[in-house]
PDB file of C-alpha atoms in Angstrom:
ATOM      1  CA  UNK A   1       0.000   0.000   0.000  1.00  0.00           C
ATOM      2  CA  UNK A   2       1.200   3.277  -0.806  1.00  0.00           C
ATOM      3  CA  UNK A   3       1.667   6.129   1.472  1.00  0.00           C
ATOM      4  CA  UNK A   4      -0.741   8.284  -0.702  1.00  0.00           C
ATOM      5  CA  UNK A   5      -3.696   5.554  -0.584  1.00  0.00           C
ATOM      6  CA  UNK A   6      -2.744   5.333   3.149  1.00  0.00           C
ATOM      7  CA  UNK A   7      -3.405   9.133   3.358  1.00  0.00           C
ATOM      8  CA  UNK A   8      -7.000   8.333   1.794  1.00  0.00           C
ATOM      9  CA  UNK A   9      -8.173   5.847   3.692  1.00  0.00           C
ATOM     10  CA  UNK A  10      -7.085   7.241   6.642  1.00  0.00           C
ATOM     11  CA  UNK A  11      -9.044  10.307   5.645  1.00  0.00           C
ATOM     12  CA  UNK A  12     -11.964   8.069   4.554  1.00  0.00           C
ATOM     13  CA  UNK A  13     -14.946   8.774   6.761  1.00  0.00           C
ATOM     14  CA  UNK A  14     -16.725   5.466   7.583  1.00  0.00           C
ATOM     15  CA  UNK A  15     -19.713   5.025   5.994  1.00  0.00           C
ATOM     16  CA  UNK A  16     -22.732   5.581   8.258  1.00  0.00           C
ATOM     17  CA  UNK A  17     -25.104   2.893   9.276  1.00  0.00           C
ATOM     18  CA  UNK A  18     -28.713   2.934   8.516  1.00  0.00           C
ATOM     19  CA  UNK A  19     -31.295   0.936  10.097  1.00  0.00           C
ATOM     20  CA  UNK A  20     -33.471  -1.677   7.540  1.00  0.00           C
ATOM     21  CA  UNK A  21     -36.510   0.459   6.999  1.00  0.00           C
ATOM     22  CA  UNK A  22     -34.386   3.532   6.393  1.00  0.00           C
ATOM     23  CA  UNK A  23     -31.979   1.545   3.691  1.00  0.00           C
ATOM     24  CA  UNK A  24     -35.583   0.098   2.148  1.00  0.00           C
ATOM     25  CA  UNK A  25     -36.571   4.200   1.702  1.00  0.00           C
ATOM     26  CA  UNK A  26     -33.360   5.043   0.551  1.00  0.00           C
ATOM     27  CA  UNK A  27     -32.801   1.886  -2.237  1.00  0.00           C
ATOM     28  CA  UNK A  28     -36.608   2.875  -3.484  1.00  0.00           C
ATOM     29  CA  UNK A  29     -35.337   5.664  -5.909  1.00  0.00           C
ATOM     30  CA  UNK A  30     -33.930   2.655  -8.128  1.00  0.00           C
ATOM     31  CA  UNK A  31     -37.456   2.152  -8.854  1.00  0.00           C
ATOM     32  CA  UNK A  32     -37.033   5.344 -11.102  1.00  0.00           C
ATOM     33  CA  UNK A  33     -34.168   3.204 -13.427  1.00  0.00           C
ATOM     34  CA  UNK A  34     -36.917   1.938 -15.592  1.00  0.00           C
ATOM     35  CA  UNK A  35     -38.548   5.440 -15.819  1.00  0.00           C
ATOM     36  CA  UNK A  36     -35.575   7.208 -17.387  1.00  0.00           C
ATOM     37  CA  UNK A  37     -35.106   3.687 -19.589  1.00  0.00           C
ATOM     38  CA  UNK A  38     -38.227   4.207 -21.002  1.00  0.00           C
ATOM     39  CA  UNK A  39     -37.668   7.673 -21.843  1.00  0.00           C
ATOM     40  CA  UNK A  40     -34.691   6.986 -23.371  1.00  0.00           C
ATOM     41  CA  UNK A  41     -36.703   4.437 -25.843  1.00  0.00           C
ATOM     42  CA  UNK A  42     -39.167   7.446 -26.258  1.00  0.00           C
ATOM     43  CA  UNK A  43     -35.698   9.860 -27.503  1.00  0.00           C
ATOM     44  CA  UNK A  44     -34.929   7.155 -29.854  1.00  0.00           C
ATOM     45  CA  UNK A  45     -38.379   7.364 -31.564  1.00  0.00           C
ATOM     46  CA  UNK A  46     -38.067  11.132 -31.442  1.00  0.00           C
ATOM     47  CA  UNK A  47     -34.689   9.659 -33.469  1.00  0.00           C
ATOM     48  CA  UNK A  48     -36.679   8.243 -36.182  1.00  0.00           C
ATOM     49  CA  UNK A  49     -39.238  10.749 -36.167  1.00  0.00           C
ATOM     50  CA  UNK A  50     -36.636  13.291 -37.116  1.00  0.00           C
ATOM     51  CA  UNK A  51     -35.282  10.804 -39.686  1.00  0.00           C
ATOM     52  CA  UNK A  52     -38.942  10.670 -41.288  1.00  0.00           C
ATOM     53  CA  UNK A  53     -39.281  14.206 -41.435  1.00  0.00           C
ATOM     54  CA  UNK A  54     -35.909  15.201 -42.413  1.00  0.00           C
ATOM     55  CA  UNK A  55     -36.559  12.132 -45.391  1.00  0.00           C
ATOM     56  CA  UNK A  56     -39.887  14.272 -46.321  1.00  0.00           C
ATOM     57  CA  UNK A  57     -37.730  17.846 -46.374  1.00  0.00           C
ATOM     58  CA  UNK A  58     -35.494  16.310 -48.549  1.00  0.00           C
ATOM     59  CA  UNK A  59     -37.537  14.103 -50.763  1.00  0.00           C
ATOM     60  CA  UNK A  60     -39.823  17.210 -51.318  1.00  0.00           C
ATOM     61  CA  UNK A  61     -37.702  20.322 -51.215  1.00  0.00           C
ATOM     62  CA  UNK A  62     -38.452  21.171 -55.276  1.00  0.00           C
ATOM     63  CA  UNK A  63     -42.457  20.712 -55.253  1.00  0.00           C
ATOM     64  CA  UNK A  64     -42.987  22.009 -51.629  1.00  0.00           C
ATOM     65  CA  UNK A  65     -43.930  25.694 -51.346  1.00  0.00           C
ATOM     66  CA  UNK A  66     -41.442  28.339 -49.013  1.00  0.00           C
ATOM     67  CA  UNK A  67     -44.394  27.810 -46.556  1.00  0.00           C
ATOM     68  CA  UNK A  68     -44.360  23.725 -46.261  1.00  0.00           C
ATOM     69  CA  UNK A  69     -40.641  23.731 -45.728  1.00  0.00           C
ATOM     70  CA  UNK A  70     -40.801  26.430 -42.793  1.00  0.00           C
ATOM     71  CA  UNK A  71     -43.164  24.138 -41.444  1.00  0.00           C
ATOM     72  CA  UNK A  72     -40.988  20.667 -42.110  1.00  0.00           C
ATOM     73  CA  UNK A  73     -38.045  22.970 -40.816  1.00  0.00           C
ATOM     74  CA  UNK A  74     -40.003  24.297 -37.798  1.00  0.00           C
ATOM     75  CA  UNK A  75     -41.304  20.292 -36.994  1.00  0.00           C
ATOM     76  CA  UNK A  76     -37.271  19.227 -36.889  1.00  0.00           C
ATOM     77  CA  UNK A  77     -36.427  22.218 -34.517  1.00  0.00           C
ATOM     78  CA  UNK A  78     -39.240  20.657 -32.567  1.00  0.00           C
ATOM     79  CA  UNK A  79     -38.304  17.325 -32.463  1.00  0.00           C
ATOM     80  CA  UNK A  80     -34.822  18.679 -31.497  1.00  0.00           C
ATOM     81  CA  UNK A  81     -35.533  20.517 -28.518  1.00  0.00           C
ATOM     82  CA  UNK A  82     -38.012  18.072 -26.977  1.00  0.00           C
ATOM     83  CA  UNK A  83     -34.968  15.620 -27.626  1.00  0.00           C
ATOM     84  CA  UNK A  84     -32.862  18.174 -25.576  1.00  0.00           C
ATOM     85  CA  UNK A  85     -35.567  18.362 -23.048  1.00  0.00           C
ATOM     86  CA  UNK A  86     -35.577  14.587 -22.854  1.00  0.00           C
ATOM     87  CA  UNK A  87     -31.785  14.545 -22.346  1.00  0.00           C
ATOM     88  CA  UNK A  88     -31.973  16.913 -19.090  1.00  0.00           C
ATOM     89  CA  UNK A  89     -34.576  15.088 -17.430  1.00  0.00           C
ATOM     90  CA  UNK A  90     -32.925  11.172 -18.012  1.00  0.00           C
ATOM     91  CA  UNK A  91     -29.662  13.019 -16.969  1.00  0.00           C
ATOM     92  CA  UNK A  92     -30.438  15.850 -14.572  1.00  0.00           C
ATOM     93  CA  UNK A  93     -33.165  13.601 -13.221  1.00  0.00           C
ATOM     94  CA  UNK A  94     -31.289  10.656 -12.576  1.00  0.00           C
ATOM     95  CA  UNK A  95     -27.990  12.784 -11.573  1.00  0.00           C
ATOM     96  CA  UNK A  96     -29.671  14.139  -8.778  1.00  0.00           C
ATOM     97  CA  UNK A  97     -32.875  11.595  -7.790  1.00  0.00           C
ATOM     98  CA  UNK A  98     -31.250   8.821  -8.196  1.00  0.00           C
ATOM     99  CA  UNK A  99     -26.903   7.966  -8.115  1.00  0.00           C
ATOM    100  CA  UNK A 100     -24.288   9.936  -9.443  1.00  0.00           C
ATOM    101  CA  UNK A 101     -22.747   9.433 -12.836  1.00  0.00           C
ATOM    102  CA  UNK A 102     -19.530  10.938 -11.940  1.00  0.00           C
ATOM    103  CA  UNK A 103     -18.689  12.505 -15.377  1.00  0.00           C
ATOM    104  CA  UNK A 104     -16.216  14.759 -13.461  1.00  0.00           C
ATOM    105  CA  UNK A 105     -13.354  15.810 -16.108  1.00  0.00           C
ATOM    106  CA  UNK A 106     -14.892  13.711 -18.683  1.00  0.00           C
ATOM    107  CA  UNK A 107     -14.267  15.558 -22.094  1.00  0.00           C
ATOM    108  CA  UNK A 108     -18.447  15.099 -22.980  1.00  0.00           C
ATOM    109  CA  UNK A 109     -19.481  16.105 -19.245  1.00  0.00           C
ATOM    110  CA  UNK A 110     -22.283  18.177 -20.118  1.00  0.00           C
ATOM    111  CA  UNK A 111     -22.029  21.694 -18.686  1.00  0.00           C
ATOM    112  CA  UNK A 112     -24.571  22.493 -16.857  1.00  0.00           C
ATOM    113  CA  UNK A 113     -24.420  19.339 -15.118  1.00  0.00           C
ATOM    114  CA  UNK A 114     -22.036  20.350 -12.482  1.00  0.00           C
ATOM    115  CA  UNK A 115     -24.810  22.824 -11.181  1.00  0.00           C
ATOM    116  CA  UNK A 116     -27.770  20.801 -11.464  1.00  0.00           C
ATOM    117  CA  UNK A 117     -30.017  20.579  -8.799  1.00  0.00           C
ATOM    118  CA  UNK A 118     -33.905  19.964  -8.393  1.00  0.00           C
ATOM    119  CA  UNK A 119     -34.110  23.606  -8.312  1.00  0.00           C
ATOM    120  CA  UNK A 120     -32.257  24.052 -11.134  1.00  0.00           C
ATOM    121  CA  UNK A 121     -33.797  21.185 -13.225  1.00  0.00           C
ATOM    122  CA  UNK A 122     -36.958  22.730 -12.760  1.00  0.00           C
ATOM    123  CA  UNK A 123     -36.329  26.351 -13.861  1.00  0.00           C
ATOM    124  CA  UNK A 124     -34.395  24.651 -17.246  1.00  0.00           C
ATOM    125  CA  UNK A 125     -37.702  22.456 -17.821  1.00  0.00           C
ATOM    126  CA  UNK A 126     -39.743  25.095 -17.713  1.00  0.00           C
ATOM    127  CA  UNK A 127     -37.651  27.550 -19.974  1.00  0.00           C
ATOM    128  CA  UNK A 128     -37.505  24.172 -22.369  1.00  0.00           C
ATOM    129  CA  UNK A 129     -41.642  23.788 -22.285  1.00  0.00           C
ATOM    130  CA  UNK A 130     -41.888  27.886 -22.860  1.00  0.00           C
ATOM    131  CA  UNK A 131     -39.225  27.199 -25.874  1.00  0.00           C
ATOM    132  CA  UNK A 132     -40.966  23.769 -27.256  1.00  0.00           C
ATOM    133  CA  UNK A 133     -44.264  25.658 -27.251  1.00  0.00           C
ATOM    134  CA  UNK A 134     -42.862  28.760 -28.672  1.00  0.00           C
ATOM    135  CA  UNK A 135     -41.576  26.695 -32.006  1.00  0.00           C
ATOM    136  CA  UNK A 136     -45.071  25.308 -31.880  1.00  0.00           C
ATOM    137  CA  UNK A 137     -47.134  28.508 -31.583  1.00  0.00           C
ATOM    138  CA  UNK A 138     -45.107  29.717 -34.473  1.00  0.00           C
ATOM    139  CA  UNK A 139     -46.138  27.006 -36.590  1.00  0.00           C
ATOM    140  CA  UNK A 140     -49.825  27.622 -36.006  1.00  0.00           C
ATOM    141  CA  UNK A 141     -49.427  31.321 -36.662  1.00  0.00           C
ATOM    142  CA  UNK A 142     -47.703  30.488 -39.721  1.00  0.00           C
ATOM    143  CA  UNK A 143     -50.688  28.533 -41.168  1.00  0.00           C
ATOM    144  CA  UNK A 144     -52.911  30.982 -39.411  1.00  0.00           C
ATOM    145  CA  UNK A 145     -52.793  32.749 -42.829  1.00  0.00           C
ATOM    146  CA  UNK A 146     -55.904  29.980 -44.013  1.00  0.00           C
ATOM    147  CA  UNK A 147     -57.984  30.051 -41.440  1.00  0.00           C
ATOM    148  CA  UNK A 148     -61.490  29.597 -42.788  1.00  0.00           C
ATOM    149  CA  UNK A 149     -60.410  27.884 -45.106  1.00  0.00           C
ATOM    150  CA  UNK A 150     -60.606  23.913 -45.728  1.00  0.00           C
ATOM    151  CA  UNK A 151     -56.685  23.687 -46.070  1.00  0.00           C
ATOM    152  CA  UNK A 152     -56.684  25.321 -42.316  1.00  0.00           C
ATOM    153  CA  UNK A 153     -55.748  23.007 -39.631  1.00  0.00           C
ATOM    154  CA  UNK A 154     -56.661  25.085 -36.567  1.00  0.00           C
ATOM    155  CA  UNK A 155     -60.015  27.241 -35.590  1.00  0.00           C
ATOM    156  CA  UNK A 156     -59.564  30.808 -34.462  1.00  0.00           C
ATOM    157  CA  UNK A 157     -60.696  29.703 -30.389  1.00  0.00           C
ATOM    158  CA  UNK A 158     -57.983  26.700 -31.090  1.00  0.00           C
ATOM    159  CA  UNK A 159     -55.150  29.542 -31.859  1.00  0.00           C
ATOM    160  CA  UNK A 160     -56.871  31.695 -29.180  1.00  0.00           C
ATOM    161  CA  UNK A 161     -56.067  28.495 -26.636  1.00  0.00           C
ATOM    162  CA  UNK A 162     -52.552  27.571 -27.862  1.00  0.00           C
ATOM    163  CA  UNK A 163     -52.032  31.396 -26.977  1.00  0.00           C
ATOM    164  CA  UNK A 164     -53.378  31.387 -23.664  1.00  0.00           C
ATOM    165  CA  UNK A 165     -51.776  27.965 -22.694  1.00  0.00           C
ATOM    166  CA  UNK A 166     -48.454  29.627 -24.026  1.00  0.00           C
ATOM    167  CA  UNK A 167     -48.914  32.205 -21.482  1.00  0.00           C
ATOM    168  CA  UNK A 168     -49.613  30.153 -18.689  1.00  0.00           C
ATOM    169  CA  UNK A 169     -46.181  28.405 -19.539  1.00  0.00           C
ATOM    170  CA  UNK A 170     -44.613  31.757 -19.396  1.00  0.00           C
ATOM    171  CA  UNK A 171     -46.154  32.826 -16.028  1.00  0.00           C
ATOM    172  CA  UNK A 172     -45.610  29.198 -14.502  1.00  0.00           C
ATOM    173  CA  UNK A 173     -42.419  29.858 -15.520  1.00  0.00           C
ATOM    174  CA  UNK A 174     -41.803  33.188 -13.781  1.00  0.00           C
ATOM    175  CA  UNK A 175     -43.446  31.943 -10.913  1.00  0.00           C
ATOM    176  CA  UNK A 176     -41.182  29.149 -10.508  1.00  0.00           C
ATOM    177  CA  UNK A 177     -38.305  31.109 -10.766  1.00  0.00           C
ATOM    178  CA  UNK A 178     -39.392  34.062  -8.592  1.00  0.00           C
ATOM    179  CA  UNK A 179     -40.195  31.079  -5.704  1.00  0.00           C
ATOM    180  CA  UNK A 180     -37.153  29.470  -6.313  1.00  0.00           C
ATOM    181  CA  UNK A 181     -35.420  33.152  -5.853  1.00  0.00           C
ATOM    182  CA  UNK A 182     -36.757  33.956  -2.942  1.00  0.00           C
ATOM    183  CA  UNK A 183     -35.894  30.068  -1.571  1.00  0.00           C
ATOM    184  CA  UNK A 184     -32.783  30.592  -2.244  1.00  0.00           C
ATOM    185  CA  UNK A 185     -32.211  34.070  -0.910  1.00  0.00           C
ATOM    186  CA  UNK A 186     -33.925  32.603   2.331  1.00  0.00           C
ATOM    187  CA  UNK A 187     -31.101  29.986   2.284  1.00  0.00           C
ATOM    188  CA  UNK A 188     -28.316  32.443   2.193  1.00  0.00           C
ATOM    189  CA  UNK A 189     -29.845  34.537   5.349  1.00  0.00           C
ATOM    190  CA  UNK A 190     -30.325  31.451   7.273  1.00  0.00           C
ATOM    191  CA  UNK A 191     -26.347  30.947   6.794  1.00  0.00           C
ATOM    192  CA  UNK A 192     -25.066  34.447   7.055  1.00  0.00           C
ATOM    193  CA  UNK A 193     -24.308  35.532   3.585  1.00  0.00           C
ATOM    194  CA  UNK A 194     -27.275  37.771   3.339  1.00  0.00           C
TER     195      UNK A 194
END
């Protein structure tokens, strides 16, 4: 044994002991592992749902009008930024509910990672959701141009709801921020740094 991995485990705190009904709580957030399996199988669909529609872009980029490939374009960013929002909570979520990954120094750690907390998983969630339905709210006010019309896909009380839901995301948002705020300037008092 080396003096240096003497040093360590001499410094090594022993690990603490928890009583059986304590350990049983504890072990229970491994019941989330199939959760965040099951939303990886839901990214990889998103995978081939991109595919499909990237296939379409392509396939029909010389009979499509300006107006159906902003929309084909539009559906990708879509499908790309509920992939991202996938990828925070399977990693975020599991980082902090469930073990550590311990990605420290690893060349791909992602990096807001090494600040992400419940807290902090929530506000990026939320600014994801507010983004997702932003791309989507765009879309219907792009082919708000034939409403009226048989070619229209949305009523005018439909794009008067995806508005209003939009700005319920936005105010959820700011609420969850502003409580998380004041949480956290309650946090600092309570230590002294206020």
């Amino acid at each position: 044994m080396t003096s240096e991995s003497k040093a360590a485990s001499a410094h090594a705190a022993p690990a603490p002991q928890i009583g059986p009904f304590a350990q049983l709580i504890f072990g229970s957030r491994w019941l989330q592992v199939p959760l965040y399996v099951g939303l990886i199988v839901a990214q990889a669909v998103y995978v081939l749902l991109f595919l499909k529609e990237l296939y379409h872009l392509v396939a029909h980029s010389f009979d499509a009008s300006e107006q159906q490939i902003m929309l084909i374009v539009l559906g990708l960013i879509d499908v790309v930024m509920i992939s991202n929002l996938l990828v925070m909570v399977i990693v975020g979520g599991y980082e902090t509910f469930v073990s550590r990954l311990n990605l420290n120094g690893h060349p791909d750690e992602p990096e807001w990672l090494s600040h992400v907390n419940a807290s902090v998983l929530k506000i990026k969630l939320a600014m994801a959701i507010i983004g997702i339905s932003s791309i989507s709210l765009l879309r219907t006010f792009i082919e708000a141009g034939n409403l009226g019309t048989t070619r229209s896909n949305f009523t005018e009380s439909g794009v008067m709801w995806q508005v209003l839901i939009h700005l319920t995301f936005i105010i959820s948002a700011i609420g969850i921020a502003w409580v998380d705020r004041l949480s956290d300037n309650g946090h600092r008092k309570e230590a002294g740094h206020g």
